[in-house]
Amino acid sequence: MVTEKENRLVTLEEYIIQSQNRFPGATGELSQLLRDIGLAAKIISREVNKAGITNILGLDGSTNVHGEAVKKLDLFADQQLISALDRSLITCMVISEENDGIVKLSSKGGKYIVYLDPLDGSSNIDVNVSIGSIFSVYMREPRFEPTVKESDALQPGVKQVAAGYVLYGSSTIIAYTTGLGVSMFTLDPSIGEFILSEQRIQIPDSGSIYSINEGSYNSWDLGLKKYVKYCQEFDPDTNRPYSARYIGSMVADIHRTLIKGGIFIYPHSKRYPNGKLRLMYECNPLSFIIEQAGGVSTDGEMRIMEKKPASIHQQTPIYIGSKQNVAKVMEFLEEHAAVEADKG
Ligand code: AHG
Ligand code: MN
Ligand code: MN
């Protein structure tokens, strides 16, 4: 592990190897998998940065499994990540937002299952706003079955062995956890390496930013409407009114929440009765990161990472961020759910 007094640059590769060396029995396979994702991230980052000057920008004309328009960069990112994972023969299957069913890789005996949101926030590509990639890694269970099947991938988020995201922003960063805190690296384009920028990141216990698509206000539950009004009230003792920030790329909104604190919400609503965001490749990995940094994540009723998935592309509501902010929104939801129940 890198110590604070060391004052030299540490690359992602070096850091992963050092972390692995702390576990004498480790096979190095998870380390390899993380390095593979790091390599794909560099290639995607390069392509994202030149998207405006190549014909890769724009719609490719098809739609993904959710009926949404797919941009070329989504497909490029999907292919890069899948082929990086395929190369080292330790991943047996990938589940990606861009593929309806499971994607079986060359190594049928591979030990890991990886979920991917290859490009998150892709509607922001055209307007030069931050986008990202999200990954979530599970151990295959049962381990030695001859064939892999979709049900092997239906594991709750608490079983993730690693998760992380890449953010293609004003700089490209990668953050990941293997359950021992969150580490973050920044890409130095001049040398083509991710350099350690922070380890054991902690989210503030409370923050003064709320992040939600307020355009859907009219279709929220009463408790959520009241909570957002609470965020907007003037009360200098509790730092209110809070600031509203909503990028529309979950990965970028969560990155800001991790650093500055506050709350990100994508609730259920009349339009999205089960929420919009995907449990397995958006909410679970980002919940693992936030929890490892000391934050919390719930669907309004239970911890996101304890949800038993019923399908690989399932959606969920999410309330995620600083402990105190999430506790406060829960108070509002519970109070008003009780009022509604009394009426009903
Ligand atoms: P993706 O680009 O992978 O489909 O994800 C978009 C998601 C998420 O990143 C973002 O937080 C959310 O959609 C925004 O949805 P609204 O436009 O409904 O607010
Ligand atoms: Mn997404
Ligand atoms: Mn996506």
PDB file of N, CA and C in Angstrom, residues 174-260:
ATOM      1  N   ILE A 174     -10.511   7.571 -12.776  1.00  0.00           N
ATOM      2  CA  ILE A 174     -11.094   6.256 -12.502  1.00  0.00           C
ATOM      3  C   ILE A 174     -11.122   6.092 -10.990  1.00  0.00           C
ATOM      4  N   ALA A 175     -12.246   5.625 -10.467  1.00  0.00           N
ATOM      5  CA  ALA A 175     -12.369   5.366  -9.028  1.00  0.00           C
ATOM      6  C   ALA A 175     -12.845   3.931  -8.882  1.00  0.00           C
ATOM      7  N   TYR A 176     -12.268   3.185  -7.962  1.00  0.00           N
ATOM      8  CA  TYR A 176     -12.752   1.819  -7.763  1.00  0.00           C
ATOM      9  C   TYR A 176     -12.619   1.396  -6.315  1.00  0.00           C
ATOM     10  N   THR A 177     -13.341   0.340  -5.980  1.00  0.00           N
ATOM     11  CA  THR A 177     -13.203  -0.265  -4.661  1.00  0.00           C
ATOM     12  C   THR A 177     -13.198  -1.781  -4.802  1.00  0.00           C
ATOM     13  N   THR A 178     -12.442  -2.427  -3.928  1.00  0.00           N
ATOM     14  CA  THR A 178     -12.550  -3.893  -3.822  1.00  0.00           C
ATOM     15  C   THR A 178     -13.062  -4.228  -2.412  1.00  0.00           C
ATOM     16  N   GLY A 179     -13.668  -3.249  -1.772  1.00  0.00           N
ATOM     17  CA  GLY A 179     -14.201  -3.448  -0.430  1.00  0.00           C
ATOM     18  C   GLY A 179     -13.256  -2.977   0.662  1.00  0.00           C
ATOM     19  N   LEU A 180     -12.179  -2.317   0.251  1.00  0.00           N
ATOM     20  CA  LEU A 180     -11.204  -1.799   1.221  1.00  0.00           C
ATOM     21  C   LEU A 180     -11.026  -0.299   1.020  1.00  0.00           C
ATOM     22  N   GLY A 181     -12.133   0.414   0.895  1.00  0.00           N
ATOM     23  CA  GLY A 181     -12.068   1.854   0.664  1.00  0.00           C
ATOM     24  C   GLY A 181     -12.065   2.172  -0.823  1.00  0.00           C
ATOM     25  N   VAL A 182     -12.140   3.449  -1.114  1.00  0.00           N
ATOM     26  CA  VAL A 182     -12.214   3.898  -2.513  1.00  0.00           C
ATOM     27  C   VAL A 182     -10.913   4.608  -2.884  1.00  0.00           C
ATOM     28  N   SER A 183     -10.355   4.239  -4.028  1.00  0.00           N
ATOM     29  CA  SER A 183      -9.138   4.889  -4.521  1.00  0.00           C
ATOM     30  C   SER A 183      -9.466   5.566  -5.847  1.00  0.00           C
ATOM     31  N   MET A 184      -8.774   6.678  -6.094  1.00  0.00           N
ATOM     32  CA  MET A 184      -9.073   7.452  -7.305  1.00  0.00           C
ATOM     33  C   MET A 184      -7.781   7.817  -8.048  1.00  0.00           C
ATOM     34  N   PHE A 185      -7.861   7.778  -9.362  1.00  0.00           N
ATOM     35  CA  PHE A 185      -6.693   8.009 -10.215  1.00  0.00           C
ATOM     36  C   PHE A 185      -7.078   8.996 -11.311  1.00  0.00           C
ATOM     37  N   THR A 186      -6.138   9.830 -11.698  1.00  0.00           N
ATOM     38  CA  THR A 186      -6.388  10.806 -12.768  1.00  0.00           C
ATOM     39  C   THR A 186      -5.487  10.478 -13.949  1.00  0.00           C
ATOM     40  N   LEU A 187      -6.062  10.494 -15.137  1.00  0.00           N
ATOM     41  CA  LEU A 187      -5.281  10.184 -16.336  1.00  0.00           C
ATOM     42  C   LEU A 187      -4.386  11.374 -16.695  1.00  0.00           C
ATOM     43  N   ASP A 188      -3.093  11.101 -16.785  1.00  0.00           N
ATOM     44  CA  ASP A 188      -2.171  12.129 -17.278  1.00  0.00           C
ATOM     45  C   ASP A 188      -1.961  11.828 -18.763  1.00  0.00           C
ATOM     46  N   PRO A 189      -2.613  12.603 -19.640  1.00  0.00           N
ATOM     47  CA  PRO A 189      -2.572  12.260 -21.071  1.00  0.00           C
ATOM     48  C   PRO A 189      -1.163  12.349 -21.649  1.00  0.00           C
ATOM     49  N   SER A 190      -0.289  13.127 -21.002  1.00  0.00           N
ATOM     50  CA  SER A 190       1.052  13.278 -21.583  1.00  0.00           C
ATOM     51  C   SER A 190       1.851  11.993 -21.466  1.00  0.00           C
ATOM     52  N   ILE A 191       1.556  11.169 -20.455  1.00  0.00           N
ATOM     53  CA  ILE A 191       2.277   9.893 -20.339  1.00  0.00           C
ATOM     54  C   ILE A 191       1.344   8.693 -20.515  1.00  0.00           C
ATOM     55  N   GLY A 192       0.037   8.962 -20.676  1.00  0.00           N
ATOM     56  CA  GLY A 192      -0.915   7.879 -20.910  1.00  0.00           C
ATOM     57  C   GLY A 192      -1.089   6.959 -19.711  1.00  0.00           C
ATOM     58  N   GLU A 193      -0.935   7.513 -18.515  1.00  0.00           N
ATOM     59  CA  GLU A 193      -1.074   6.680 -17.309  1.00  0.00           C
ATOM     60  C   GLU A 193      -2.084   7.306 -16.342  1.00  0.00           C
ATOM     61  N   PHE A 194      -2.842   6.423 -15.656  1.00  0.00           N
ATOM     62  CA  PHE A 194      -3.664   6.880 -14.537  1.00  0.00           C
ATOM     63  C   PHE A 194      -2.750   7.007 -13.316  1.00  0.00           C
ATOM     64  N   ILE A 195      -2.753   8.174 -12.692  1.00  0.00           N
ATOM     65  CA  ILE A 195      -1.896   8.428 -11.532  1.00  0.00           C
ATOM     66  C   ILE A 195      -2.749   8.548 -10.265  1.00  0.00           C
ATOM     67  N   LEU A 196      -2.323   7.878  -9.212  1.00  0.00           N
ATOM     68  CA  LEU A 196      -3.076   7.911  -7.947  1.00  0.00           C
ATOM     69  C   LEU A 196      -3.280   9.354  -7.487  1.00  0.00           C
ATOM     70  N   SER A 197      -4.570   9.717  -7.282  1.00  0.00           N
ATOM     71  CA  SER A 197      -4.802  11.073  -6.779  1.00  0.00           C
ATOM     72  C   SER A 197      -5.326  11.045  -5.357  1.00  0.00           C
ATOM     73  N   GLU A 198      -6.041   9.994  -4.969  1.00  0.00           N
ATOM     74  CA  GLU A 198      -6.552   9.913  -3.604  1.00  0.00           C
ATOM     75  C   GLU A 198      -6.886   8.472  -3.237  1.00  0.00           C
ATOM     76  N   GLN A 199      -6.655   8.127  -1.964  1.00  0.00           N
ATOM     77  CA  GLN A 199      -7.086   6.812  -1.497  1.00  0.00           C
ATOM     78  C   GLN A 199      -7.868   6.976  -0.199  1.00  0.00           C
ATOM     79  N   ARG A 200      -8.636   5.950   0.152  1.00  0.00           N
ATOM     80  CA  ARG A 200      -9.522   5.986   1.332  1.00  0.00           C
ATOM     81  C   ARG A 200     -10.389   7.251   1.339  1.00  0.00           C
ATOM     82  N   ILE A 201     -11.036   7.511   0.206  1.00  0.00           N
ATOM     83  CA  ILE A 201     -11.882   8.705   0.086  1.00  0.00           C
ATOM     84  C   ILE A 201     -13.084   8.602   1.026  1.00  0.00           C
ATOM     85  N   GLN A 202     -13.417   9.680   1.679  1.00  0.00           N
ATOM     86  CA  GLN A 202     -14.590   9.718   2.556  1.00  0.00           C
ATOM     87  C   GLN A 202     -15.570  10.778   2.061  1.00  0.00           C
ATOM     88  N   ILE A 203     -16.845  10.420   1.970  1.00  0.00           N
ATOM     89  CA  ILE A 203     -17.875  11.389   1.609  1.00  0.00           C
ATOM     90  C   ILE A 203     -18.231  12.181   2.878  1.00  0.00           C
ATOM     91  N   PRO A 204     -18.446  13.503   2.788  1.00  0.00           N
ATOM     92  CA  PRO A 204     -18.869  14.240   3.982  1.00  0.00           C
ATOM     93  C   PRO A 204     -20.166  13.651   4.558  1.00  0.00           C
ATOM     94  N   ASP A 205     -20.330  13.712   5.891  1.00  0.00           N
ATOM     95  CA  ASP A 205     -21.535  13.162   6.529  1.00  0.00           C
ATOM     96  C   ASP A 205     -22.796  13.907   6.136  1.00  0.00           C
ATOM     97  N   SER A 206     -22.622  15.175   5.781  1.00  0.00           N
ATOM     98  CA  SER A 206     -23.778  15.913   5.272  1.00  0.00           C
ATOM     99  C   SER A 206     -23.281  16.917   4.240  1.00  0.00           C
ATOM    100  N   GLY A 207     -24.161  17.280   3.328  1.00  0.00           N
ATOM    101  CA  GLY A 207     -23.748  18.204   2.269  1.00  0.00           C
ATOM    102  C   GLY A 207     -24.899  19.118   1.915  1.00  0.00           C
ATOM    103  N   SER A 208     -24.607  20.203   1.195  1.00  0.00           N
ATOM    104  CA  SER A 208     -25.670  21.163   0.905  1.00  0.00           C
ATOM    105  C   SER A 208     -25.975  21.238  -0.594  1.00  0.00           C
ATOM    106  N   ILE A 209     -25.951  20.062  -1.231  1.00  0.00           N
ATOM    107  CA  ILE A 209     -26.347  19.983  -2.645  1.00  0.00           C
ATOM    108  C   ILE A 209     -27.391  18.877  -2.791  1.00  0.00           C
ATOM    109  N   TYR A 210     -28.484  19.168  -3.488  1.00  0.00           N
ATOM    110  CA  TYR A 210     -29.419  18.090  -3.832  1.00  0.00           C
ATOM    111  C   TYR A 210     -29.466  17.961  -5.344  1.00  0.00           C
ATOM    112  N   SER A 211     -29.627  16.729  -5.805  1.00  0.00           N
ATOM    113  CA  SER A 211     -29.491  16.430  -7.221  1.00  0.00           C
ATOM    114  C   SER A 211     -30.626  15.510  -7.659  1.00  0.00           C
ATOM    115  N   ILE A 212     -31.556  16.066  -8.412  1.00  0.00           N
ATOM    116  CA  ILE A 212     -32.731  15.301  -8.858  1.00  0.00           C
ATOM    117  C   ILE A 212     -33.289  16.006 -10.082  1.00  0.00           C
ATOM    118  N   ASN A 213     -33.882  15.258 -10.991  1.00  0.00           N
ATOM    119  CA  ASN A 213     -34.510  15.868 -12.163  1.00  0.00           C
ATOM    120  C   ASN A 213     -35.855  16.463 -11.752  1.00  0.00           C
ATOM    121  N   GLU A 214     -35.840  17.767 -11.494  1.00  0.00           N
ATOM    122  CA  GLU A 214     -37.026  18.418 -10.949  1.00  0.00           C
ATOM    123  C   GLU A 214     -38.138  18.596 -11.974  1.00  0.00           C
ATOM    124  N   GLY A 215     -37.825  18.321 -13.230  1.00  0.00           N
ATOM    125  CA  GLY A 215     -38.872  18.364 -14.264  1.00  0.00           C
ATOM    126  C   GLY A 215     -39.985  17.365 -13.985  1.00  0.00           C
ATOM    127  N   SER A 216     -39.666  16.339 -13.184  1.00  0.00           N
ATOM    128  CA  SER A 216     -40.677  15.310 -12.890  1.00  0.00           C
ATOM    129  C   SER A 216     -41.439  15.599 -11.597  1.00  0.00           C
ATOM    130  N   TYR A 217     -41.256  16.794 -11.048  1.00  0.00           N
ATOM    131  CA  TYR A 217     -41.848  17.149  -9.745  1.00  0.00           C
ATOM    132  C   TYR A 217     -43.300  16.704  -9.601  1.00  0.00           C
ATOM    133  N   ASN A 218     -44.102  16.986 -10.627  1.00  0.00           N
ATOM    134  CA  ASN A 218     -45.539  16.710 -10.493  1.00  0.00           C
ATOM    135  C   ASN A 218     -45.874  15.236 -10.362  1.00  0.00           C
ATOM    136  N   SER A 219     -44.940  14.369 -10.739  1.00  0.00           N
ATOM    137  CA  SER A 219     -45.284  12.942 -10.629  1.00  0.00           C
ATOM    138  C   SER A 219     -44.590  12.263  -9.438  1.00  0.00           C
ATOM    139  N   TRP A 220     -44.048  13.051  -8.511  1.00  0.00           N
ATOM    140  CA  TRP A 220     -43.434  12.447  -7.311  1.00  0.00           C
ATOM    141  C   TRP A 220     -44.459  12.206  -6.205  1.00  0.00           C
ATOM    142  N   ASP A 221     -44.039  11.386  -5.238  1.00  0.00           N
ATOM    143  CA  ASP A 221     -44.823  11.213  -4.009  1.00  0.00           C
ATOM    144  C   ASP A 221     -44.767  12.513  -3.201  1.00  0.00           C
ATOM    145  N   LEU A 222     -45.789  12.702  -2.371  1.00  0.00           N
ATOM    146  CA  LEU A 222     -45.869  13.927  -1.560  1.00  0.00           C
ATOM    147  C   LEU A 222     -44.633  14.107  -0.662  1.00  0.00           C
ATOM    148  N   GLY A 223     -44.155  13.033  -0.048  1.00  0.00           N
ATOM    149  CA  GLY A 223     -43.002  13.119   0.862  1.00  0.00           C
ATOM    150  C   GLY A 223     -41.779  13.683   0.153  1.00  0.00           C
ATOM    151  N   LEU A 224     -41.572  13.295  -1.089  1.00  0.00           N
ATOM    152  CA  LEU A 224     -40.406  13.767  -1.845  1.00  0.00           C
ATOM    153  C   LEU A 224     -40.579  15.240  -2.221  1.00  0.00           C
ATOM    154  N   LYS A 225     -41.807  15.608  -2.599  1.00  0.00           N
ATOM    155  CA  LYS A 225     -42.076  17.025  -2.910  1.00  0.00           C
ATOM    156  C   LYS A 225     -41.748  17.884  -1.684  1.00  0.00           C
ATOM    157  N   LYS A 226     -42.201  17.409  -0.513  1.00  0.00           N
ATOM    158  CA  LYS A 226     -41.963  18.182   0.727  1.00  0.00           C
ATOM    159  C   LYS A 226     -40.466  18.230   1.042  1.00  0.00           C
ATOM    160  N   TYR A 227     -39.742  17.147   0.782  1.00  0.00           N
ATOM    161  CA  TYR A 227     -38.294  17.143   1.062  1.00  0.00           C
ATOM    162  C   TYR A 227     -37.576  18.173   0.193  1.00  0.00           C
ATOM    163  N   VAL A 228     -37.945  18.216  -1.086  1.00  0.00           N
ATOM    164  CA  VAL A 228     -37.279  19.167  -1.986  1.00  0.00           C
ATOM    165  C   VAL A 228     -37.607  20.608  -1.570  1.00  0.00           C
ATOM    166  N   LYS A 229     -38.838  20.839  -1.115  1.00  0.00           N
ATOM    167  CA  LYS A 229     -39.179  22.171  -0.587  1.00  0.00           C
ATOM    168  C   LYS A 229     -38.320  22.464   0.648  1.00  0.00           C
ATOM    169  N   TYR A 230     -38.102  21.453   1.493  1.00  0.00           N
ATOM    170  CA  TYR A 230     -37.233  21.620   2.681  1.00  0.00           C
ATOM    171  C   TYR A 230     -35.816  22.024   2.234  1.00  0.00           C
ATOM    172  N   CYS A 231     -35.296  21.402   1.178  1.00  0.00           N
ATOM    173  CA  CYS A 231     -33.951  21.746   0.682  1.00  0.00           C
ATOM    174  C   CYS A 231     -33.892  23.208   0.245  1.00  0.00           C
ATOM    175  N   GLN A 232     -35.032  23.716  -0.215  1.00  0.00           N
ATOM    176  CA  GLN A 232     -35.054  25.080  -0.776  1.00  0.00           C
ATOM    177  C   GLN A 232     -35.351  26.159   0.265  1.00  0.00           C
ATOM    178  N   GLU A 233     -35.761  25.746   1.466  1.00  0.00           N
ATOM    179  CA  GLU A 233     -36.089  26.739   2.515  1.00  0.00           C
ATOM    180  C   GLU A 233     -34.848  27.461   3.025  1.00  0.00           C
ATOM    181  N   PHE A 234     -35.053  28.677   3.501  1.00  0.00           N
ATOM    182  CA  PHE A 234     -33.945  29.468   4.056  1.00  0.00           C
ATOM    183  C   PHE A 234     -33.757  29.120   5.529  1.00  0.00           C
ATOM    184  N   ASP A 235     -32.606  28.585   5.874  1.00  0.00           N
ATOM    185  CA  ASP A 235     -32.264  28.306   7.275  1.00  0.00           C
ATOM    186  C   ASP A 235     -30.740  28.215   7.385  1.00  0.00           C
ATOM    187  N   PRO A 236     -30.108  29.361   7.642  1.00  0.00           N
ATOM    188  CA  PRO A 236     -28.636  29.393   7.644  1.00  0.00           C
ATOM    189  C   PRO A 236     -28.023  28.394   8.627  1.00  0.00           C
ATOM    190  N   ASP A 237     -28.741  28.041   9.713  1.00  0.00           N
ATOM    191  CA  ASP A 237     -28.185  27.105  10.702  1.00  0.00           C
ATOM    192  C   ASP A 237     -27.931  25.729  10.087  1.00  0.00           C
ATOM    193  N   THR A 238     -28.724  25.365   9.098  1.00  0.00           N
ATOM    194  CA  THR A 238     -28.527  24.054   8.466  1.00  0.00           C
ATOM    195  C   THR A 238     -28.056  24.217   7.014  1.00  0.00           C
ATOM    196  N   ASN A 239     -27.480  25.381   6.742  1.00  0.00           N
ATOM    197  CA  ASN A 239     -26.885  25.622   5.425  1.00  0.00           C
ATOM    198  C   ASN A 239     -27.889  25.649   4.288  1.00  0.00           C
ATOM    199  N   ARG A 240     -29.140  25.877   4.589  1.00  0.00           N
ATOM    200  CA  ARG A 240     -30.152  25.941   3.540  1.00  0.00           C
ATOM    201  C   ARG A 240     -30.450  27.377   3.151  1.00  0.00           C
ATOM    202  N   PRO A 241     -30.845  27.631   1.918  1.00  0.00           N
ATOM    203  CA  PRO A 241     -31.200  26.641   0.902  1.00  0.00           C
ATOM    204  C   PRO A 241     -29.971  25.910   0.354  1.00  0.00           C
ATOM    205  N   TYR A 242     -30.186  24.637   0.033  1.00  0.00           N
ATOM    206  CA  TYR A 242     -29.146  23.865  -0.638  1.00  0.00           C
ATOM    207  C   TYR A 242     -29.054  24.316  -2.096  1.00  0.00           C
ATOM    208  N   SER A 243     -27.939  23.967  -2.728  1.00  0.00           N
ATOM    209  CA  SER A 243     -27.822  24.213  -4.164  1.00  0.00           C
ATOM    210  C   SER A 243     -28.360  23.013  -4.931  1.00  0.00           C
ATOM    211  N   ALA A 244     -29.008  23.289  -6.058  1.00  0.00           N
ATOM    212  CA  ALA A 244     -29.481  22.217  -6.945  1.00  0.00           C
ATOM    213  C   ALA A 244     -28.438  21.999  -8.038  1.00  0.00           C
ATOM    214  N   ARG A 245     -28.042  20.745  -8.237  1.00  0.00           N
ATOM    215  CA  ARG A 245     -27.094  20.407  -9.303  1.00  0.00           C
ATOM    216  C   ARG A 245     -27.553  19.108  -9.941  1.00  0.00           C
ATOM    217  N   TYR A 246     -27.742  19.117 -11.235  1.00  0.00           N
ATOM    218  CA  TYR A 246     -28.155  17.870 -11.903  1.00  0.00           C
ATOM    219  C   TYR A 246     -27.548  17.830 -13.286  1.00  0.00           C
ATOM    220  N   ILE A 247     -26.582  16.923 -13.460  1.00  0.00           N
ATOM    221  CA  ILE A 247     -25.843  16.868 -14.728  1.00  0.00           C
ATOM    222  C   ILE A 247     -26.578  16.011 -15.757  1.00  0.00           C
ATOM    223  N   GLY A 248     -27.266  14.966 -15.275  1.00  0.00           N
ATOM    224  CA  GLY A 248     -27.942  14.065 -16.198  1.00  0.00           C
ATOM    225  C   GLY A 248     -27.062  12.913 -16.634  1.00  0.00           C
ATOM    226  N   SER A 249     -25.862  12.820 -16.058  1.00  0.00           N
ATOM    227  CA  SER A 249     -25.026  11.621 -16.163  1.00  0.00           C
ATOM    228  C   SER A 249     -24.879  11.158 -14.719  1.00  0.00           C
ATOM    229  N   MET A 250     -25.487  10.038 -14.378  1.00  0.00           N
ATOM    230  CA  MET A 250     -25.464   9.607 -12.980  1.00  0.00           C
ATOM    231  C   MET A 250     -24.046   9.549 -12.438  1.00  0.00           C
ATOM    232  N   VAL A 251     -23.139   9.032 -13.284  1.00  0.00           N
ATOM    233  CA  VAL A 251     -21.773   8.841 -12.823  1.00  0.00           C
ATOM    234  C   VAL A 251     -21.139  10.183 -12.433  1.00  0.00           C
ATOM    235  N   ALA A 252     -21.438  11.242 -13.171  1.00  0.00           N
ATOM    236  CA  ALA A 252     -20.883  12.564 -12.856  1.00  0.00           C
ATOM    237  C   ALA A 252     -21.566  13.140 -11.619  1.00  0.00           C
ATOM    238  N   ASP A 253     -22.882  12.934 -11.517  1.00  0.00           N
ATOM    239  CA  ASP A 253     -23.591  13.421 -10.324  1.00  0.00           C
ATOM    240  C   ASP A 253     -23.105  12.689  -9.065  1.00  0.00           C
ATOM    241  N   ILE A 254     -22.819  11.397  -9.190  1.00  0.00           N
ATOM    242  CA  ILE A 254     -22.330  10.638  -8.021  1.00  0.00           C
ATOM    243  C   ILE A 254     -20.887  11.038  -7.695  1.00  0.00           C
ATOM    244  N   HIS A 255     -20.100  11.294  -8.702  1.00  0.00           N
ATOM    245  CA  HIS A 255     -18.720  11.729  -8.450  1.00  0.00           C
ATOM    246  C   HIS A 255     -18.720  13.032  -7.637  1.00  0.00           C
ATOM    247  N   ARG A 256     -19.554  13.977  -8.049  1.00  0.00           N
ATOM    248  CA  ARG A 256     -19.633  15.230  -7.287  1.00  0.00           C
ATOM    249  C   ARG A 256     -20.139  14.971  -5.866  1.00  0.00           C
ATOM    250  N   THR A 257     -21.134  14.096  -5.745  1.00  0.00           N
ATOM    251  CA  THR A 257     -21.693  13.794  -4.425  1.00  0.00           C
ATOM    252  C   THR A 257     -20.629  13.152  -3.525  1.00  0.00           C
ATOM    253  N   LEU A 258     -19.817  12.288  -4.110  1.00  0.00           N
ATOM    254  CA  LEU A 258     -18.745  11.641  -3.341  1.00  0.00           C
ATOM    255  C   LEU A 258     -17.762  12.686  -2.790  1.00  0.00           C
ATOM    256  N   ILE A 259     -17.410  13.645  -3.620  1.00  0.00           N
ATOM    257  CA  ILE A 259     -16.400  14.631  -3.220  1.00  0.00           C
ATOM    258  C   ILE A 259     -16.984  15.717  -2.310  1.00  0.00           C
ATOM    259  N   LYS A 260     -18.171  16.207  -2.679  1.00  0.00           N
ATOM    260  CA  LYS A 260     -18.709  17.372  -1.958  1.00  0.00           C
ATOM    261  C   LYS A 260     -19.793  17.035  -0.962  1.00  0.00           C
TER     262      LYS A 260
END
